[in-house]
PDB file of C-alpha atoms in Angstrom:
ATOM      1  CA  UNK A1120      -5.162 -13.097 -16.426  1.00 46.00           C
ATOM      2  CA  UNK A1121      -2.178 -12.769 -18.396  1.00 58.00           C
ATOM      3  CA  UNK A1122      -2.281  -9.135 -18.688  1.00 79.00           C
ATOM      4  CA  UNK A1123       1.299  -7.590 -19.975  1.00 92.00           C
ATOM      5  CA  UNK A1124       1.606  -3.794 -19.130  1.00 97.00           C
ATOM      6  CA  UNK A1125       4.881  -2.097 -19.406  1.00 97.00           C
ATOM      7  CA  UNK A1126       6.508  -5.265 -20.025  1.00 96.00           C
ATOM      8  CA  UNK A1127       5.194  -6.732 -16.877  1.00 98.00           C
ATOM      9  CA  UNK A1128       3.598  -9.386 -16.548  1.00 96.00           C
ATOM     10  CA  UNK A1129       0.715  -9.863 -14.053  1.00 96.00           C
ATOM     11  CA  UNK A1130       0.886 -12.928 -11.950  1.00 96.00           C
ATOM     12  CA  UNK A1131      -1.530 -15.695 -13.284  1.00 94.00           C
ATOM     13  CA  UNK A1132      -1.429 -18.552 -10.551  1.00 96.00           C
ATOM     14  CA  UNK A1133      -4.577 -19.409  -9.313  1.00 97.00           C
ATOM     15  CA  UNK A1134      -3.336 -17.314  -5.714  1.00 98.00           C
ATOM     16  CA  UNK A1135      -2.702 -14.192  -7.703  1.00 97.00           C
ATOM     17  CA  UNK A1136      -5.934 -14.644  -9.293  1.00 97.00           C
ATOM     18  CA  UNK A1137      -7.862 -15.549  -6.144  1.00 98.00           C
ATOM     19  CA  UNK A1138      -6.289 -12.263  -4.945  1.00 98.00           C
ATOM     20  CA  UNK A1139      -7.486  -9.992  -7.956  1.00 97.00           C
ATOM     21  CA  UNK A1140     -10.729 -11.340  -7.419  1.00 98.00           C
ATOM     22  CA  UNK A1141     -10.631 -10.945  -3.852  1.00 98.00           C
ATOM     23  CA  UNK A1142      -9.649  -6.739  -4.010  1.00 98.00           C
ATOM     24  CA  UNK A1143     -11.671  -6.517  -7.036  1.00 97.00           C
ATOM     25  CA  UNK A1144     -15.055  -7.626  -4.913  1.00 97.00           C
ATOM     26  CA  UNK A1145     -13.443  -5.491  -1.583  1.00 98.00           C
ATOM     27  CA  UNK A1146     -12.436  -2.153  -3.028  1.00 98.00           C
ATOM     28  CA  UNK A1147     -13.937   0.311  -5.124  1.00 98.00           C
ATOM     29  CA  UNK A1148     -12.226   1.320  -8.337  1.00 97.00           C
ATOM     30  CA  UNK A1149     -10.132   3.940  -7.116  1.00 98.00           C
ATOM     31  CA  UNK A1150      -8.398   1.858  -4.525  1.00 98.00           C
ATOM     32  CA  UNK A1151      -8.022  -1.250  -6.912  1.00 98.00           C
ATOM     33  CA  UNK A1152      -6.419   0.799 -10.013  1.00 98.00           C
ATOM     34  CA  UNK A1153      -4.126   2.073  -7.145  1.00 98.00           C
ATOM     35  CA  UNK A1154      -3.092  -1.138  -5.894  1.00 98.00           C
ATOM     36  CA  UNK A1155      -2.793  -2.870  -9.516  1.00 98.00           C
ATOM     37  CA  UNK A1156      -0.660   0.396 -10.630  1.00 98.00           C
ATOM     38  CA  UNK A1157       1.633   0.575  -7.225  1.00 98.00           C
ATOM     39  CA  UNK A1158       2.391  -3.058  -8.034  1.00 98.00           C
ATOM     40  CA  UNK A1159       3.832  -2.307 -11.356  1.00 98.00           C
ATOM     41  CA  UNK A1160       5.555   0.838  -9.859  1.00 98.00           C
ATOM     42  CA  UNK A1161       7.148  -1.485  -7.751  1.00 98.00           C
ATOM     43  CA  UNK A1162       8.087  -4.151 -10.548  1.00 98.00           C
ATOM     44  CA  UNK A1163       9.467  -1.952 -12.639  1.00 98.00           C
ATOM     45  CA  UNK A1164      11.848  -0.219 -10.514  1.00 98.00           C
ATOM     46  CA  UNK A1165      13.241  -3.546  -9.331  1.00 98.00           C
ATOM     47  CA  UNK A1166      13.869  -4.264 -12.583  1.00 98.00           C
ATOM     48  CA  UNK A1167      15.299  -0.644 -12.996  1.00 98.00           C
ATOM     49  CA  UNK A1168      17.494  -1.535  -9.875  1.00 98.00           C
ATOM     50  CA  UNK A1169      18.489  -5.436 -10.732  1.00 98.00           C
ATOM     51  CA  UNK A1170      16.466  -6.604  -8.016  1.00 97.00           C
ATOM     52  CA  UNK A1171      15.730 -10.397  -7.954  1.00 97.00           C
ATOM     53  CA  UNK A1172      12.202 -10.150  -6.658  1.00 98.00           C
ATOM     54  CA  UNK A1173       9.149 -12.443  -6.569  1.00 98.00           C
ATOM     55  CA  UNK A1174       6.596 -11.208  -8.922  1.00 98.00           C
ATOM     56  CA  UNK A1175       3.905 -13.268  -6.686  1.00 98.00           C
ATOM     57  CA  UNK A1176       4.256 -11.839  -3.421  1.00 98.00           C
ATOM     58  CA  UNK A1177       4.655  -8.635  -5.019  1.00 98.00           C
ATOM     59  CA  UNK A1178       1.445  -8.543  -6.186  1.00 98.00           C
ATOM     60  CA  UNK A1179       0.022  -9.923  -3.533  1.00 98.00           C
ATOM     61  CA  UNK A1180       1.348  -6.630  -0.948  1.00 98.00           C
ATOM     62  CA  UNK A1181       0.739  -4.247  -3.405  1.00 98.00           C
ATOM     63  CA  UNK A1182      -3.168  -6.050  -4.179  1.00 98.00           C
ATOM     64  CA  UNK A1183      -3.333  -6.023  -0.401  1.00 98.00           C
ATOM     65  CA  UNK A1184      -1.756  -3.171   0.775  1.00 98.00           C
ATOM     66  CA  UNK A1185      -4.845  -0.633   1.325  1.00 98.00           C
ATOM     67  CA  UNK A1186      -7.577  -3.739   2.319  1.00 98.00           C
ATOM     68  CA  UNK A1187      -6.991  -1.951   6.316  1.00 98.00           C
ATOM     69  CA  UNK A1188      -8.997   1.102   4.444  1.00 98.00           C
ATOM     70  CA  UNK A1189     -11.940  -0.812   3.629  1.00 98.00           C
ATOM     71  CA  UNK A1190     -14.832  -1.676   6.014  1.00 96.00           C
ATOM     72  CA  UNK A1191     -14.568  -5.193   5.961  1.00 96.00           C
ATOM     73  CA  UNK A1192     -10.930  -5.423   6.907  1.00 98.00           C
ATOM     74  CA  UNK A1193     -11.037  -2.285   9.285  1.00 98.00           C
ATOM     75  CA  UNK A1194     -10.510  -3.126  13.087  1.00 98.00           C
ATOM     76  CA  UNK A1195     -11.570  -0.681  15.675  1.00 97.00           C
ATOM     77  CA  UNK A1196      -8.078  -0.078  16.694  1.00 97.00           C
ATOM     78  CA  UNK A1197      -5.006  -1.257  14.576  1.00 98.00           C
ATOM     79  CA  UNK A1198      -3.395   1.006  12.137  1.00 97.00           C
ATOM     80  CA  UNK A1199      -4.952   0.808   8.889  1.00 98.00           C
ATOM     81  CA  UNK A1200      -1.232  -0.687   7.403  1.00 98.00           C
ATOM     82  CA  UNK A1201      -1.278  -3.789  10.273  1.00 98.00           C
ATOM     83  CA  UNK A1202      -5.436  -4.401   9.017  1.00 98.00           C
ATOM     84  CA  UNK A1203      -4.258  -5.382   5.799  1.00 98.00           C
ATOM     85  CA  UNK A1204      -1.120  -6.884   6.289  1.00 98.00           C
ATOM     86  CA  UNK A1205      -3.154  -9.099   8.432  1.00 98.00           C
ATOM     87  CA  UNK A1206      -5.503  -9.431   5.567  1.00 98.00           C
ATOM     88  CA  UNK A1207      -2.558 -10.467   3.381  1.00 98.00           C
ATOM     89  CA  UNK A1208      -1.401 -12.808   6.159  1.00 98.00           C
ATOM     90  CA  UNK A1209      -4.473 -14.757   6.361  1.00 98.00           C
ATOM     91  CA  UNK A1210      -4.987 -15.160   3.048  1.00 98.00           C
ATOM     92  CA  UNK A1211      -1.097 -16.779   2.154  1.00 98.00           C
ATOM     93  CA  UNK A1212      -1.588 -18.914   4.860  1.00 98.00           C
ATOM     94  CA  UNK A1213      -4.975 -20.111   3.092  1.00 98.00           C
ATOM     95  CA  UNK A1214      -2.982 -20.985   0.203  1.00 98.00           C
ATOM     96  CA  UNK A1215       0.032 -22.622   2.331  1.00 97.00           C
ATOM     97  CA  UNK A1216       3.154 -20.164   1.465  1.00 98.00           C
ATOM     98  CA  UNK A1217       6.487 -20.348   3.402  1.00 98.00           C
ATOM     99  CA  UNK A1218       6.462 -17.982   6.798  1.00 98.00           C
ATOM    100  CA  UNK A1219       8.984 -16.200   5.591  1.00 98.00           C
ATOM    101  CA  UNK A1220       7.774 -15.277   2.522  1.00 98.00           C
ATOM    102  CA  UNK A1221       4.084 -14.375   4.102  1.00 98.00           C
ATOM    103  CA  UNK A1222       6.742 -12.407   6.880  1.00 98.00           C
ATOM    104  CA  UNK A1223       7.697 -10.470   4.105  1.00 98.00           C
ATOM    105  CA  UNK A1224       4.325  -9.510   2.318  1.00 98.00           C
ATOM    106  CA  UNK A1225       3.173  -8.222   5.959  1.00 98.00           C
ATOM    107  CA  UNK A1226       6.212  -6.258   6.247  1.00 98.00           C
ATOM    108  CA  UNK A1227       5.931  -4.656   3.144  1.00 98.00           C
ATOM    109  CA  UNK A1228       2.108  -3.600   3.948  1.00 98.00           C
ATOM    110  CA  UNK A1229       2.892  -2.851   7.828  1.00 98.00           C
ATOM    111  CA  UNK A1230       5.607  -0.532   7.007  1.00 97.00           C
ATOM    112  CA  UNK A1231       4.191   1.008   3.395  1.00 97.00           C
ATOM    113  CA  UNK A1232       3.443   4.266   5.113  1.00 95.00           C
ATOM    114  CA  UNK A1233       7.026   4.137   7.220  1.00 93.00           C
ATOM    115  CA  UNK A1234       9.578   6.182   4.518  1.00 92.00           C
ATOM    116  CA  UNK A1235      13.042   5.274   4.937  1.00 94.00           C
ATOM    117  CA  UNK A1236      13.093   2.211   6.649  1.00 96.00           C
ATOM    118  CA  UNK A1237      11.360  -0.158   3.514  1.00 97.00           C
ATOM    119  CA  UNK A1238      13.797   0.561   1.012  1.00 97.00           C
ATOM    120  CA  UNK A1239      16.866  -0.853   3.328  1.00 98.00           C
ATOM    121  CA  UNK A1240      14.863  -4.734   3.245  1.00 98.00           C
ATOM    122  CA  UNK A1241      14.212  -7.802   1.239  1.00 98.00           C
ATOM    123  CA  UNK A1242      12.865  -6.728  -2.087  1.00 98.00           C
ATOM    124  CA  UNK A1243       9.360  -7.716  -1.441  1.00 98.00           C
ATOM    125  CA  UNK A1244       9.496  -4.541   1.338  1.00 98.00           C
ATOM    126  CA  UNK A1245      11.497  -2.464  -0.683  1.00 98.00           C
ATOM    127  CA  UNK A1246       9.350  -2.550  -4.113  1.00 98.00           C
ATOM    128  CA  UNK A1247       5.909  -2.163  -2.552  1.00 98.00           C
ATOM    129  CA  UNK A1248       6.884   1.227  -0.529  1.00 98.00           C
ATOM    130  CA  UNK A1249       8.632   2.142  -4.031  1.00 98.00           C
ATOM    131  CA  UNK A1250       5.503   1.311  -5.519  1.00 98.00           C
ATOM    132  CA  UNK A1251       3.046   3.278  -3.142  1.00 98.00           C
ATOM    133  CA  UNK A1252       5.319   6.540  -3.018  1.00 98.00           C
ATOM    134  CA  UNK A1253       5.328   6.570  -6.754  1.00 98.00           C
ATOM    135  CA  UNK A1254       1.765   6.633  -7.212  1.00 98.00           C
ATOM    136  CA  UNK A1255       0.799   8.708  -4.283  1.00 98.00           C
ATOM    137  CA  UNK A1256       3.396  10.801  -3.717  1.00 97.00           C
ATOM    138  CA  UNK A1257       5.014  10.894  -7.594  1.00 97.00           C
ATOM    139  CA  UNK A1258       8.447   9.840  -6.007  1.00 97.00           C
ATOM    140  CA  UNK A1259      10.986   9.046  -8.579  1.00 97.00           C
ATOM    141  CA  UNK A1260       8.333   9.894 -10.959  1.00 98.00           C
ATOM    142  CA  UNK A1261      10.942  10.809 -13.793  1.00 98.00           C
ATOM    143  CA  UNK A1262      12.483   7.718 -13.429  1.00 98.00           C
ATOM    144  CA  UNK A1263       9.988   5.857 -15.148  1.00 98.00           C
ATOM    145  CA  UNK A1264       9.501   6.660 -19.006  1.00 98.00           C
ATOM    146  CA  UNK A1265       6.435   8.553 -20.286  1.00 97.00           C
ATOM    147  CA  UNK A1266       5.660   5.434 -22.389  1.00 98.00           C
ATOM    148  CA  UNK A1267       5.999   3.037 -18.859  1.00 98.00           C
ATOM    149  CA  UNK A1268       3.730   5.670 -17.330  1.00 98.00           C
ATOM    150  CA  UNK A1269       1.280   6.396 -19.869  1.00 97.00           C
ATOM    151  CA  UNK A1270       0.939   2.241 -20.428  1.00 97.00           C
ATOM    152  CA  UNK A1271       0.120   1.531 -17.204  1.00 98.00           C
ATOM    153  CA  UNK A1272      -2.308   4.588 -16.647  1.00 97.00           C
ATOM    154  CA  UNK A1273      -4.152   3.313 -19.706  1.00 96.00           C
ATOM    155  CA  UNK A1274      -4.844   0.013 -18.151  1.00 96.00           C
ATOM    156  CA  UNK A1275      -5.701   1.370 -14.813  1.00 97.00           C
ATOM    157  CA  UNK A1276      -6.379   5.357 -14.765  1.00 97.00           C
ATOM    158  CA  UNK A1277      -6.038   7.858 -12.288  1.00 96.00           C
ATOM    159  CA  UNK A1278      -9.347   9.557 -11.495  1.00 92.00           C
ATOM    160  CA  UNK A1279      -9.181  13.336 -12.672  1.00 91.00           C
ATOM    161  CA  UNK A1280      -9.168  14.281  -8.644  1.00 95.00           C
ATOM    162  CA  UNK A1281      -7.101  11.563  -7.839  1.00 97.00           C
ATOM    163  CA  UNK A1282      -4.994  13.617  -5.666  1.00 97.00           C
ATOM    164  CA  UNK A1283      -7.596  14.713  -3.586  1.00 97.00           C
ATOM    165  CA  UNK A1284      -9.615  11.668  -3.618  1.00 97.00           C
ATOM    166  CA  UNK A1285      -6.933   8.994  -2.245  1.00 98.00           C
ATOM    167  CA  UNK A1286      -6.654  11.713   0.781  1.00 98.00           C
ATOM    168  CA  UNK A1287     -10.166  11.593   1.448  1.00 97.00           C
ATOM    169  CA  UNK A1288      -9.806   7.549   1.269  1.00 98.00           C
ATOM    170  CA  UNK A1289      -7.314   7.387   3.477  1.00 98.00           C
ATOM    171  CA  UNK A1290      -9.432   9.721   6.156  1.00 98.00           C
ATOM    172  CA  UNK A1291     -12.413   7.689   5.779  1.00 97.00           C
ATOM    173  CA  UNK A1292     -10.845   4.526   6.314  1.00 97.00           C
ATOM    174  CA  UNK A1293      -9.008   6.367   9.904  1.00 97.00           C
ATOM    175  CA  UNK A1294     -11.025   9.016  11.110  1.00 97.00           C
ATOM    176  CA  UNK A1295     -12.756   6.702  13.517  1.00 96.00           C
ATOM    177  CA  UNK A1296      -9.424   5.225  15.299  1.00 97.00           C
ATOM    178  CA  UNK A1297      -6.794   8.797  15.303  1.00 96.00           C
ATOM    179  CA  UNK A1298      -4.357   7.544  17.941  1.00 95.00           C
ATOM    180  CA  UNK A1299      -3.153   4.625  15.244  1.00 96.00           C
ATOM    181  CA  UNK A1300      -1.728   7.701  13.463  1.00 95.00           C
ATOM    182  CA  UNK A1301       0.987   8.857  15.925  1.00 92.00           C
ATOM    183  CA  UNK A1302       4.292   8.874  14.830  1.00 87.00           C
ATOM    184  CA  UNK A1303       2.894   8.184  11.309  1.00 90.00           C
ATOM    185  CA  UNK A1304       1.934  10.234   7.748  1.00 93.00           C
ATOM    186  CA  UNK A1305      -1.709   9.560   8.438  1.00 95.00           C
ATOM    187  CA  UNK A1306      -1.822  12.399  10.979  1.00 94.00           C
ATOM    188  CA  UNK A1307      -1.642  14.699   8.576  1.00 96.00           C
ATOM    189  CA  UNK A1308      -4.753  13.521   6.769  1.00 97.00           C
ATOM    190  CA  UNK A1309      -6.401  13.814   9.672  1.00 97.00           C
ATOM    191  CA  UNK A1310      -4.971  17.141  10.229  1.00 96.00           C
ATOM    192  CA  UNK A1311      -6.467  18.202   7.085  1.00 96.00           C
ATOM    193  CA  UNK A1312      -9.488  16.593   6.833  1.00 97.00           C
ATOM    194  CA  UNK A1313     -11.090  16.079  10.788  1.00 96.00           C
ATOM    195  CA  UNK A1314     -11.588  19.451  11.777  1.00 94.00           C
ATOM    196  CA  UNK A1315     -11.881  17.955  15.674  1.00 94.00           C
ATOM    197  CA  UNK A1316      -8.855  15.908  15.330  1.00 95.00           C
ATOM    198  CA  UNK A1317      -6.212  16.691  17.684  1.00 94.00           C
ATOM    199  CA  UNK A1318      -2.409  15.762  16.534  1.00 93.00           C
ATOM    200  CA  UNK A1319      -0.887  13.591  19.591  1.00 93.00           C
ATOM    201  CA  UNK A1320       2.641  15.075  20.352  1.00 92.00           C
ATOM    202  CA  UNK A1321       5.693  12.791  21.004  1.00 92.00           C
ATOM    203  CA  UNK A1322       7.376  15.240  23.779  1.00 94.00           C
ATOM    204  CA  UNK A1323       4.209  15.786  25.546  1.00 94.00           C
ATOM    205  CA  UNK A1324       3.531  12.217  25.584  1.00 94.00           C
ATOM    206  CA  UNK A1325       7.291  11.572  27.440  1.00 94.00           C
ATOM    207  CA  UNK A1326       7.088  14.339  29.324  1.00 95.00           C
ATOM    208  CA  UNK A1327       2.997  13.346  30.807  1.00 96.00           C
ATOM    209  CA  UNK A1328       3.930   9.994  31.490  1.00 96.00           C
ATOM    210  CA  UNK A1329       3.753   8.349  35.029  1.00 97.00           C
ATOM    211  CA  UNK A1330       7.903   8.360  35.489  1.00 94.00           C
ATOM    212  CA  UNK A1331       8.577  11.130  38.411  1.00 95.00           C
ATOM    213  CA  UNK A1332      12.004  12.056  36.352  1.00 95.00           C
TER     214      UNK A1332
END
């Protein structure tokens, strides 16, 4: 795999490979063209930004970073983001990388779905929340070049209903465990798409709890 998209180059250890493999076999296409494109997202605005960054564990949070969606890395009652960075976890430790590098990659997938506290950490956190928010939510969309974006899009499309597909993704891989979404961006796919769902409140929560005052 020495695929070079955008000027990036994709990761060809045996890990990264092992890890390609591994999403490929987990994931249907939608998710893995997500997770191959967020990762180049991410590279390329660290390279925008002058970021030293490891191209490896990169790849590795952004391969990883949905796995919590999928049925075979879904617990009944983690968030969705902690599923796969355990995923992630497990599978650097298989392949004996430093703690605080595999610290990092479950960061980066933990918090992917956090805005505003990613972009403030190591680069491995920062670039993999840059990553996602491009793709999903076209965040600094402009700042990439309509030949960066059309090159990597080539490679690994976006499905005509993209938009609307990634949403129902994300319900499917929730809608059986809605209290992981409090305080998160999830509840409002829930909101949208679970027409029993039932948004948990943050005030009501403090002000129901067993403490007389």
């Amino acid at each position: 795999m020495t695929d070079l998209i955008a000027g990036i180059r994709v990761p060809d250890s045996a890990m990264a490979r092992a890890a390609t493999q591994l999403v490929r076999d987990t994931e249907d296409d939608l998710l893995y063209n997500h997770s191959r494109r967020v990762f180049f997202w991410g590279a390329l605005t660290g390279e925008r930004k002058g970021l030293k960054y490891d191209s490896e564990l990169l790849y590795i949070g952004a391969m990883f970073h949905d796995m919590g969606l999928t049925e075979a890395h879904s617990s009944p009652d983690l968030r969705f983001e902690v599923d796969g960075a355990n995923a992630a976890r497990n599978f650097l430790r298989s392949y004996g990388v430093p703690q605080q590098d595999i610290d990092d990659v479950w960061a980066a997938i933990a918090l992917h779905t956090t805005p505003g506290i990613p972009e403030h950490m190591r680069p491995t956190i920062a670039l993999v929340t840059a990553g996602v928010e491009m793709d999903v939510l076209g965040i600094a969309y402009h700042d990439f070049s309509h030949e960066q974006r059309d090159h990597v899009c080539a490679h690994h499309p976006r499905e005509a209903n993209f938009k609307e597909s990634i949403i129902d993704h994300f319900a499917n891989g929730i809608i059986k465990k809605p209290l992981t979404t409090l305080g998160n961006v999830k509840a409002d796919v829930l909101a949208l798409k679970d027409m029993n769902y039932v948004r948990q409140n943050f005030c009501s929560i403090i002000l129901g709890s067993a403490w007389p005052v």
